[in-house]
Short mmCIF file of C-alpha atoms in Angstrom, two decimals:
data_model
loop_
_atom_site.label_atom_id
_atom_site.label_comp_id
_atom_site.label_asym_id
_atom_site.label_seq_id
_atom_site.Cartn_x
_atom_site.Cartn_y
_atom_site.Cartn_z
CA MET A 1 -15.12 17.92 -30.85
CA VAL A 2 -14.86 14.51 -31.91
CA LEU A 3 -15.80 11.83 -29.25
CA SER A 4 -13.42 9.16 -30.57
CA ASN A 5 -10.48 11.52 -30.19
CA TYR A 6 -11.09 11.17 -26.22
CA THR A 7 -12.43 7.24 -26.16
CA LYS A 8 -9.68 5.88 -28.05
CA GLU A 9 -7.51 6.79 -25.06
CA PHE A 10 -9.75 4.58 -22.69
CA LYS A 11 -8.00 1.13 -23.05
CA TYR A 12 -4.43 2.80 -22.26
CA ASN A 13 -6.03 4.62 -19.44
CA TRP A 14 -7.54 1.56 -18.00
CA GLN A 15 -4.31 -0.50 -18.27
CA LEU A 16 -2.65 2.09 -16.27
CA ALA A 17 -5.48 2.81 -13.93
CA ALA A 18 -6.93 -0.62 -13.28
CA PRO A 19 -3.85 -1.87 -11.46
CA VAL A 20 -3.78 1.46 -9.27
CA MET A 21 -7.55 1.33 -8.87
CA LEU A 22 -7.21 -2.39 -7.63
CA GLY A 23 -4.36 -1.84 -5.10
CA MET A 24 -6.32 1.17 -3.64
CA LEU A 25 -9.56 -0.48 -3.49
CA GLY A 26 -7.64 -3.21 -1.75
CA HIS A 27 -6.91 -0.66 0.87
CA THR A 28 -10.15 0.51 1.27
CA PHE A 29 -11.36 -3.33 1.09
CA VAL A 30 -9.37 -4.18 4.16
CA SER A 31 -11.07 -1.49 5.94
CA PHE A 32 -14.73 -2.38 4.36
CA VAL A 33 -13.78 -6.10 6.03
CA ASP A 34 -12.67 -4.69 9.27
CA ASN A 35 -15.89 -2.58 9.42
CA ILE A 36 -18.50 -5.77 8.81
CA MET A 37 -16.35 -7.82 11.24
CA VAL A 38 -16.13 -5.08 13.85
CA GLY A 39 -19.97 -3.94 13.33
CA GLN A 40 -20.71 -7.59 14.18
CA ILE A 41 -19.67 -6.81 17.79
CA GLY A 42 -21.68 -3.78 18.41
CA THR A 43 -22.28 -0.32 17.06
CA ALA A 44 -19.85 1.25 19.82
CA GLU A 45 -16.75 -0.72 18.46
CA LEU A 46 -17.91 0.20 14.84
CA ALA A 47 -17.87 3.91 15.91
CA ALA A 48 -14.60 3.51 17.98
CA VAL A 49 -12.95 1.98 14.67
CA SER A 50 -14.38 5.23 13.10
CA LEU A 51 -12.70 7.65 15.55
CA GLY A 52 -9.59 5.91 15.85
CA ASN A 53 -9.28 5.98 11.75
CA SER A 54 -10.29 9.38 11.63
CA PHE A 55 -6.99 10.56 13.21
CA MET A 56 -5.07 8.21 10.93
CA PHE A 57 -6.83 9.25 7.86
CA ILE A 58 -5.46 12.81 8.61
CA ALA A 59 -1.89 11.42 8.97
CA MET A 60 -2.22 9.10 6.20
CA SER A 61 -3.53 12.00 4.02
CA LEU A 62 -0.27 14.31 4.73
CA GLY A 63 2.22 10.75 3.88
CA ILE A 64 0.53 9.63 0.97
CA GLY A 65 -0.10 13.50 -0.47
CA PHE A 66 3.51 14.01 0.03
CA SER A 67 4.91 10.69 -1.70
CA THR A 68 2.74 11.88 -5.11
CA ALA A 69 5.48 14.22 -5.45
CA ILE A 70 8.13 11.08 -6.52
CA THR A 71 5.84 10.33 -9.51
CA PRO A 72 5.74 13.03 -11.76
CA LEU A 73 9.48 13.62 -11.44
CA VAL A 74 10.11 9.86 -12.04
CA ALA A 75 7.54 10.09 -15.08
CA GLU A 76 9.27 12.77 -16.42
CA ALA A 77 12.78 11.29 -16.07
CA ASP A 78 11.32 7.82 -17.31
CA SER A 79 10.08 9.65 -20.66
CA ALA A 80 13.41 11.52 -20.82
CA LYS A 81 15.42 8.17 -20.46
CA ASP A 82 17.26 9.91 -17.79
CA LEU A 83 18.05 6.91 -15.16
CA ILE A 84 20.20 8.98 -12.98
CA LYS A 85 17.79 11.77 -12.45
CA GLY A 86 15.00 9.08 -11.72
CA LYS A 87 16.87 7.05 -9.16
CA SER A 88 17.85 10.34 -7.56
CA ALA A 89 14.04 11.39 -7.21
CA PHE A 90 13.20 8.06 -5.96
CA LYS A 91 15.76 7.94 -3.09
CA HIS A 92 15.45 11.30 -2.06
CA GLY A 93 11.47 10.73 -2.10
CA LEU A 94 11.83 7.48 -0.29
CA PHE A 95 14.06 9.15 2.71
CA LEU A 96 11.55 11.74 3.17
CA CYS A 97 8.86 9.55 3.18
CA SER A 98 10.60 7.31 5.74
CA VAL A 99 11.08 10.44 8.02
CA LEU A 100 7.49 11.70 7.36
CA GLY A 101 6.39 8.26 8.52
CA VAL A 102 7.83 8.27 11.90
CA LEU A 103 7.06 11.99 12.75
CA LEU A 104 3.22 11.21 11.89
CA PHE A 105 3.00 8.30 13.98
CA LEU A 106 4.76 10.35 17.15
CA LEU A 107 2.08 13.24 16.02
CA VAL A 108 -0.80 10.57 15.99
CA LEU A 109 0.35 9.36 19.44
CA LEU A 110 0.59 12.93 21.07
CA ALA A 111 -2.75 13.72 19.35
CA LYS A 112 -4.55 10.96 21.37
CA PRO A 113 -5.97 13.14 24.35
CA LEU A 114 -7.85 15.02 21.95
CA MET A 115 -10.48 12.28 21.69
CA TYR A 116 -11.59 13.57 25.41
CA LEU A 117 -11.80 17.18 24.39
CA MET A 118 -13.83 16.53 21.12
CA LYS A 119 -17.25 15.49 23.32
CA GLN A 120 -17.23 12.02 21.72
CA PRO A 121 -19.13 9.53 23.39
CA VAL A 122 -17.13 7.97 26.37
CA GLU A 123 -17.64 4.39 25.64
CA VAL A 124 -16.58 5.00 22.03
CA VAL A 125 -13.30 6.61 23.30
CA GLN A 126 -12.44 4.17 25.78
CA LEU A 127 -12.53 1.75 22.76
CA ALA A 128 -10.69 3.44 20.29
CA ILE A 129 -7.44 4.45 22.53
CA PRO A 130 -5.96 0.93 22.62
CA TYR A 131 -7.03 0.41 18.82
CA LEU A 132 -5.22 3.79 17.92
CA ASP A 133 -2.12 2.62 19.58
CA LEU A 134 -1.15 0.04 17.66
CA VAL A 135 -2.53 1.63 14.10
CA ALA A 136 -0.53 4.33 14.55
CA VAL A 137 2.65 2.10 14.48
CA SER A 138 1.66 0.81 10.95
CA LEU A 139 2.09 4.24 9.75
CA ILE A 140 5.72 4.13 9.48
CA PRO A 141 5.30 1.03 6.89
CA MET A 142 2.20 2.36 5.16
CA ILE A 143 4.32 5.76 4.15
CA ILE A 144 7.42 4.00 3.17
CA PHE A 145 5.33 1.70 0.91
CA GLN A 146 3.86 4.68 -0.50
CA GLY A 147 7.34 5.91 -1.53
CA PHE A 148 7.75 2.88 -3.18
CA LYS A 149 4.47 2.83 -4.87
CA GLN A 150 4.63 6.21 -6.04
CA PHE A 151 8.37 5.77 -7.77
CA SER A 152 6.56 2.10 -9.24
CA ASP A 153 3.63 4.35 -10.76
CA GLY A 154 5.84 6.77 -11.99
CA LEU A 155 7.78 4.16 -14.00
CA SER A 156 4.48 2.70 -15.40
CA LEU A 157 4.66 -0.31 -13.32
CA THR A 158 1.25 0.23 -11.59
CA LYS A 159 0.74 -3.67 -11.16
CA TYR A 160 3.42 -4.41 -8.65
CA PRO A 161 1.72 -2.26 -5.88
CA MET A 162 -1.28 -3.88 -6.68
CA TYR A 163 0.01 -7.13 -6.09
CA ALA A 164 1.65 -6.38 -2.74
CA THR A 165 -1.59 -4.98 -1.81
CA ILE A 166 -3.36 -8.00 -2.66
CA LEU A 167 -1.04 -10.12 -0.35
CA ALA A 168 -1.61 -7.52 2.35
CA ASN A 169 -5.39 -7.84 2.02
CA LEU A 170 -5.03 -11.64 2.32
CA VAL A 171 -2.90 -11.39 5.49
CA ASN A 172 -5.32 -8.77 6.97
CA VAL A 173 -8.66 -10.67 6.56
CA GLY A 174 -6.81 -13.81 7.89
CA LEU A 175 -5.39 -12.05 10.84
CA ASN A 176 -8.53 -10.04 11.53
CA TYR A 177 -10.56 -13.48 11.44
CA LEU A 178 -8.31 -15.01 13.80
CA LEU A 179 -7.60 -12.20 16.21
CA ILE A 180 -11.19 -10.18 16.41
CA PHE A 181 -13.36 -13.27 17.08
CA GLY A 182 -10.66 -15.45 18.89
CA LYS A 183 -10.82 -18.03 16.43
CA PHE A 184 -8.76 -21.52 16.34
CA GLY A 185 -7.06 -21.33 19.62
CA PHE A 186 -6.18 -17.27 19.01
CA PRO A 187 -7.27 -14.88 21.74
CA GLU A 188 -10.44 -13.00 21.43
CA MET A 189 -9.09 -9.25 20.86
CA GLY A 190 -11.88 -7.32 19.42
CA ILE A 191 -10.97 -3.91 17.76
CA VAL A 192 -7.45 -4.65 18.94
CA GLY A 193 -7.25 -7.93 16.93
CA ALA A 194 -7.81 -5.68 13.97
CA ALA A 195 -5.39 -3.29 14.57
CA TYR A 196 -2.56 -6.04 14.88
CA GLY A 197 -3.84 -7.52 11.24
CA THR A 198 -3.42 -4.01 10.09
CA LEU A 199 0.12 -3.44 11.28
CA VAL A 200 1.16 -6.97 10.34
CA SER A 201 0.13 -6.58 6.67
CA ARG A 202 1.32 -3.41 6.19
CA ILE A 203 4.71 -4.41 7.05
CA ILE A 204 4.66 -7.61 4.76
CA MET A 205 3.22 -5.15 1.99
CA VAL A 206 6.74 -3.12 1.88
CA PHE A 207 8.83 -5.80 1.82
CA TYR A 208 7.12 -7.72 -0.85
CA LEU A 209 6.91 -4.61 -3.44
CA TRP A 210 10.89 -4.15 -2.76
CA TRP A 211 11.39 -7.61 -3.69
CA LEU A 212 8.89 -7.57 -6.60
CA LEU A 213 10.62 -4.31 -8.13
CA LYS A 214 13.96 -5.77 -7.46
CA GLY A 215 13.31 -8.67 -9.58
CA ARG A 216 12.28 -6.49 -12.72
CA LYS A 217 14.82 -5.36 -15.36
CA LYS A 218 13.31 -1.84 -15.56
CA SER A 219 13.19 -1.04 -11.86
CA LYS A 220 16.28 -2.97 -10.83
CA PHE A 221 18.87 -0.05 -11.17
CA TYR A 222 16.49 2.32 -8.84
CA VAL A 223 15.84 0.27 -6.01
CA THR A 224 19.21 -1.49 -5.64
CA ASN A 225 22.78 -0.18 -4.16
CA ILE A 226 20.81 2.77 -2.65
CA LYS A 227 23.15 5.25 -0.81
CA PHE A 228 20.07 6.08 1.50
CA PHE A 229 22.14 9.02 3.41
CA VAL A 230 23.82 10.43 0.57
CA LEU A 231 21.72 13.47 0.10
CA GLU A 232 21.56 16.16 -2.42
CA LYS A 233 20.20 19.51 -1.12
CA LEU A 234 18.35 20.54 -4.63
CA MET A 235 16.59 17.21 -4.91
CA LEU A 236 15.53 17.19 -1.26
CA LYS A 237 14.30 21.00 -2.04
CA LYS A 238 12.57 20.11 -5.29
CA ILE A 239 10.60 17.26 -3.56
CA ILE A 240 9.66 19.05 -0.47
CA SER A 241 8.59 22.21 -2.62
CA LEU A 242 6.00 19.70 -4.69
CA GLY A 243 5.33 17.22 -2.20
CA THR A 244 4.21 19.86 0.74
CA PRO A 245 1.46 21.67 -1.31
CA SER A 246 0.24 18.14 -2.74
CA ALA A 247 0.17 16.98 0.95
CA MET A 248 -1.88 19.74 2.10
CA GLN A 249 -4.49 19.45 -0.71
CA MET A 250 -5.25 15.99 0.54
CA PHE A 251 -5.04 17.14 3.91
CA PHE A 252 -7.73 19.63 3.27
CA GLU A 253 -10.00 17.02 1.48
CA VAL A 254 -9.51 14.21 4.15
CA ALA A 255 -9.90 16.58 6.87
CA ILE A 256 -13.11 17.94 5.94
CA PHE A 257 -14.23 14.07 5.62
CA THR A 258 -12.45 13.39 9.29
CA GLY A 259 -14.42 16.62 10.46
CA ALA A 260 -17.73 14.80 9.25
CA ILE A 261 -16.86 11.78 11.63
CA TRP A 262 -16.22 14.40 14.25
CA LEU A 263 -19.37 16.14 13.84
CA SER A 264 -21.42 12.93 13.61
CA GLY A 265 -20.04 12.14 16.89
CA LEU A 266 -21.72 15.19 18.55
CA LEU A 267 -25.08 13.54 17.39
CA GLY A 268 -24.08 10.20 19.00
CA LYS A 269 -22.61 6.84 18.57
CA ASN A 270 -25.45 5.70 16.05
CA PRO A 271 -24.83 8.54 13.80
CA GLN A 272 -21.00 8.25 13.80
CA ALA A 273 -21.43 4.29 13.09
CA ALA A 274 -24.09 5.35 10.57
CA ASN A 275 -21.22 8.15 9.18
CA GLN A 276 -18.35 5.37 8.99
CA ILE A 277 -20.77 2.97 6.94
CA ALA A 278 -21.42 5.68 4.32
CA LEU A 279 -17.95 7.18 4.53
CA ASN A 280 -16.33 3.27 3.99
CA LEU A 281 -18.49 2.82 0.71
CA SER A 282 -18.17 6.00 -0.78
CA SER A 283 -14.35 5.80 -0.30
CA MET A 284 -14.49 2.74 -1.93
CA THR A 285 -15.52 4.32 -5.33
CA PHE A 286 -13.42 7.12 -4.74
CA MET A 287 -10.50 4.73 -5.12
CA VAL A 288 -11.49 4.03 -8.97
CA ALA A 289 -11.25 7.81 -9.34
CA MET A 290 -8.03 7.86 -7.85
CA GLY A 291 -6.40 5.06 -10.00
CA LEU A 292 -7.48 7.58 -12.94
CA SER A 293 -5.82 10.46 -10.90
CA VAL A 294 -2.67 8.74 -10.70
CA ALA A 295 -2.97 7.76 -14.63
CA SER A 296 -3.65 11.22 -15.42
CA MET A 297 -0.44 12.21 -13.33
CA ILE A 298 1.59 9.75 -15.15
CA ARG A 299 0.55 10.44 -18.90
CA VAL A 300 0.45 14.25 -18.34
CA GLY A 301 3.93 13.79 -16.72
CA ASN A 302 5.01 11.90 -19.56
CA GLN A 303 3.84 14.38 -22.40
CA LYS A 304 5.05 17.37 -20.44
CA GLY A 305 8.36 15.73 -20.51
CA LEU A 306 7.87 15.42 -24.27
CA HIS A 307 6.81 18.80 -24.79
CA GLN A 308 3.43 17.41 -26.60
CA TYR A 309 1.14 19.82 -24.93
CA ILE A 310 -2.02 19.38 -27.31
CA GLU A 311 -1.48 15.81 -26.58
CA LEU A 312 -1.16 16.12 -23.09
CA ARG A 313 -4.56 18.01 -22.92
CA ARG A 314 -6.49 15.36 -25.25
CA VAL A 315 -4.95 12.43 -23.01
CA ALA A 316 -6.04 14.28 -19.74
CA VAL A 317 -9.81 15.15 -21.35
CA SER A 318 -10.01 11.46 -21.82
CA LEU A 319 -9.41 10.43 -18.29
CA PHE A 320 -11.84 13.13 -17.40
CA LEU A 321 -14.49 11.53 -19.09
CA MET A 322 -13.65 8.03 -18.18
CA GLY A 323 -13.88 9.29 -14.76
CA PHE A 324 -17.47 11.30 -15.47
CA ILE A 325 -18.86 7.50 -16.79
CA PHE A 326 -17.66 5.37 -13.59
CA ALA A 327 -19.22 8.40 -11.38
CA VAL A 328 -22.51 7.98 -13.22
CA ILE A 329 -22.52 4.15 -12.54
CA PHE A 330 -21.82 4.33 -8.91
CA ALA A 331 -24.38 7.38 -8.01
CA SER A 332 -27.10 4.89 -9.92
CA LEU A 333 -25.93 2.26 -7.77
CA PHE A 334 -25.93 4.14 -4.60
CA LEU A 335 -29.46 5.22 -5.39
CA ILE A 336 -30.60 2.03 -6.15
CA PHE A 337 -29.17 -0.05 -3.03
CA ASN A 338 -29.03 2.67 -0.47
CA GLN A 339 -31.18 0.77 1.80
CA PHE A 340 -29.30 -2.78 1.15
CA PHE A 341 -25.66 -1.48 1.43
CA PRO A 342 -25.94 -0.44 4.95
CA ARG A 343 -27.39 -3.92 6.15
CA LEU A 344 -24.05 -5.32 5.45
CA TYR A 345 -22.30 -3.71 7.98
CA VAL A 346 -24.72 -4.61 11.48
CA ASP A 347 -26.11 -8.17 12.65
CA LEU A 348 -30.14 -7.93 12.28
CA ASN A 349 -30.33 -10.90 14.36
CA ASP A 350 -29.05 -9.37 17.61
CA ALA A 351 -31.80 -8.95 19.46
CA THR A 352 -30.08 -6.57 22.25
CA ASN A 353 -29.11 -4.41 19.77
CA PHE A 354 -31.57 -4.24 17.21
CA ASN A 355 -32.98 -0.58 17.63
CA ASP A 356 -29.27 0.69 17.51
CA ASN A 357 -28.79 -1.40 14.18
CA MET A 358 -32.07 -0.07 12.41
CA GLU A 359 -31.24 3.66 13.45
CA VAL A 360 -27.60 3.03 11.89
CA ILE A 361 -29.22 1.69 8.80
CA THR A 362 -31.97 4.65 8.40
CA ILE A 363 -29.15 7.30 8.78
CA ALA A 364 -26.44 5.47 6.66
CA SER A 365 -29.35 5.01 3.82
CA GLN A 366 -30.01 8.64 3.69
CA LEU A 367 -26.37 9.59 3.73
CA LEU A 368 -25.75 7.17 0.35
CA ILE A 369 -28.07 9.39 -1.37
CA ALA A 370 -25.86 12.61 -0.61
CA ALA A 371 -22.96 10.21 -1.51
CA ALA A 372 -24.59 9.47 -4.74
CA ILE A 373 -25.28 13.29 -5.88
CA PHE A 374 -21.30 14.14 -5.24
CA GLN A 375 -19.52 11.19 -6.97
CA ILE A 376 -19.19 13.24 -10.22
CA SER A 377 -17.65 16.16 -8.55
CA ASP A 378 -15.73 14.11 -6.11
CA SER A 379 -14.15 12.07 -9.17
CA LEU A 380 -13.58 15.24 -11.35
CA GLN A 381 -11.91 17.06 -8.58
CA VAL A 382 -9.33 14.37 -8.00
CA ILE A 383 -8.55 13.30 -11.59
CA VAL A 384 -8.02 16.83 -12.38
CA LEU A 385 -5.78 17.39 -9.58
CA GLY A 386 -3.61 14.11 -10.85
CA ALA A 387 -3.29 16.11 -14.07
CA LEU A 388 -1.98 19.46 -12.41
CA ARG A 389 0.40 17.43 -10.18
CA GLY A 390 1.40 16.04 -13.80
CA LEU A 391 2.05 19.34 -14.59
CA GLN A 392 3.78 19.91 -11.42
CA ASP A 393 1.33 22.80 -10.76
CA VAL A 394 0.69 22.29 -6.72
CA LYS A 395 0.34 25.87 -5.19
CA ILE A 396 -2.68 27.34 -6.53
CA PRO A 397 -4.66 24.09 -6.43
CA THR A 398 -3.66 23.82 -2.59
CA ILE A 399 -5.17 27.51 -2.16
CA ILE A 400 -8.34 26.11 -4.32
CA THR A 401 -8.70 23.32 -2.17
CA PHE A 402 -8.31 25.11 0.92
CA ILE A 403 -10.97 27.40 0.07
CA SER A 404 -13.43 24.88 -1.02
CA TYR A 405 -13.26 22.32 1.84
CA TRP A 406 -12.60 24.71 4.64
CA LEU A 407 -14.13 28.19 3.39
CA ILE A 408 -17.29 26.66 2.06
CA GLY A 409 -18.06 23.28 2.46
CA PHE A 410 -17.19 22.88 6.28
CA PRO A 411 -19.19 25.81 7.52
CA VAL A 412 -21.93 24.21 5.63
CA SER A 413 -21.57 20.89 7.24
CA TRP A 414 -21.18 22.73 10.69
CA TYR A 415 -24.29 25.00 10.18
CA LEU A 416 -26.60 22.07 8.44
CA GLY A 417 -25.07 19.19 10.66
CA LYS A 418 -26.61 20.31 14.16
CA GLU A 419 -29.08 17.85 15.51
CA ASP A 420 -31.97 20.95 15.18
CA ALA A 421 -31.33 21.48 11.69
CA TYR A 422 -30.45 18.51 9.35
CA GLY A 423 -28.15 16.27 11.29
CA SER A 424 -26.21 13.67 9.62
CA PHE A 425 -27.71 14.79 6.10
CA GLY A 426 -26.67 18.08 6.67
CA ILE A 427 -23.00 17.56 7.24
CA TRP A 428 -22.80 15.67 4.07
CA LEU A 429 -24.51 18.60 2.18
CA GLY A 430 -21.41 20.34 3.34
CA LEU A 431 -19.40 17.91 1.72
CA LEU A 432 -20.81 18.22 -1.38
CA ALA A 433 -20.53 21.72 -1.40
CA GLY A 434 -17.23 21.63 -0.97
CA LEU A 435 -16.52 18.72 -3.35
CA THR A 436 -18.31 20.57 -6.04
CA THR A 437 -16.54 24.07 -5.60
CA ALA A 438 -13.15 22.28 -6.12
CA ALA A 439 -14.13 20.22 -8.92
CA ILE A 440 -15.07 23.56 -11.17
CA LEU A 441 -12.31 25.55 -9.80
CA LEU A 442 -9.53 23.25 -10.35
CA PHE A 443 -11.00 22.39 -13.86
CA ILE A 444 -10.92 26.07 -14.77
CA ARG A 445 -7.22 25.95 -13.47
CA PHE A 446 -6.12 23.16 -15.88
CA HIS A 447 -7.83 24.63 -18.71
CA TYR A 448 -6.07 27.74 -18.31
CA LEU A 449 -2.61 26.37 -17.76
CA THR A 450 -2.92 23.81 -20.71
CA LYS A 451 -4.10 26.68 -23.25
CA ARG A 452 -1.04 28.72 -22.29
CA LEU A 453 1.23 26.13 -22.77
CA ILE A 454 -0.39 25.45 -26.25
CA LEU A 455 0.04 28.92 -27.20
CA SER A 456 3.59 29.56 -25.79
CA ASN A 457 4.38 26.32 -27.92
CA LYS A 458 2.93 27.58 -31.26
#
């Protein structure tokens, strides 16, 4: 193996992945800012945002996972210069994302009473419910945005969703500042103010991305004159058959992290707040891997359309290698700054809550050590999953993710996460076990499929 065969792809990989990374980091940065601002109010409020968002994460995972079906279909049509097929994939995908957004919104509202049945701290639940009422509405524009984003990624126009996300971030941060703390004459709304900021910013995000794509020559044909309700059963069926397993893959992974939120809630509000800090930080590094995963999906989808399978494998491995390098860097940062990062989230000058805040910092710093260890497996599993989606292989990876996270990872979290075992750290050891299993099995699947494609093409 000559390393330069793979490293020479880094520049183009980066050009494709960087806007996606920045866009996704933008979403996470909003959460980062929300958490820091809310954390200044108190640990119960921070735990409430964590609990409310745990329901949102599950719903969003289904919507975002489903929308990824659009990207490989558009990428394949784009490489084959088939505009009609590409527009059909986008239109049908957007229609299904819109319907799914409404259904997920209703599902989250119906699921609210579960908070009382999950033995979560009562003060946390009472704060979380009004927050969730508003944030649930934002699911509709969020999932519609994902439809536009995945289409844009499929055309390799990855920078436009990034621009829309940056604008949404600026709006969200501004509204958070005004509404959480009641600045410049605005009412002081606490965590409900954060929910309003999220809702407004996501609505703006959708319209701005559509406006950007409408103004570009490559994408204008696709996003204008859409006969939204003139639908073909064949394309609907194709997107559903690709999107449903992809949605379940993301659901299985996100649900285990959500399970970690709920399990930490059984330990108390401070472990739950600490879990939220570690989860927020590790999700920021995960978005870099997600950017590479999208680049993997696009590039593998393009090579599949051209039937160049040796090139497909080489390009994919170059992305796996990039992910590994980033993961090592992030793991080092978490190990070096595991005591420092959690301090950003709490107000150490708050004498009333000083003991709570110090407990949160202590637990969160331990969790960042576990997060550092699983950086490599977390990065590899999502990038390989992107490559498999580019190959339009979704059913077996869905089974792999279920086995990894729910037959291996979650039982470990449940057993080791009890108060008389390892507590919060034990919960995250379960996450490590699930992610590592997924990374190994998905890579074996990719190796098997690409080897078979290469041999059949000779």
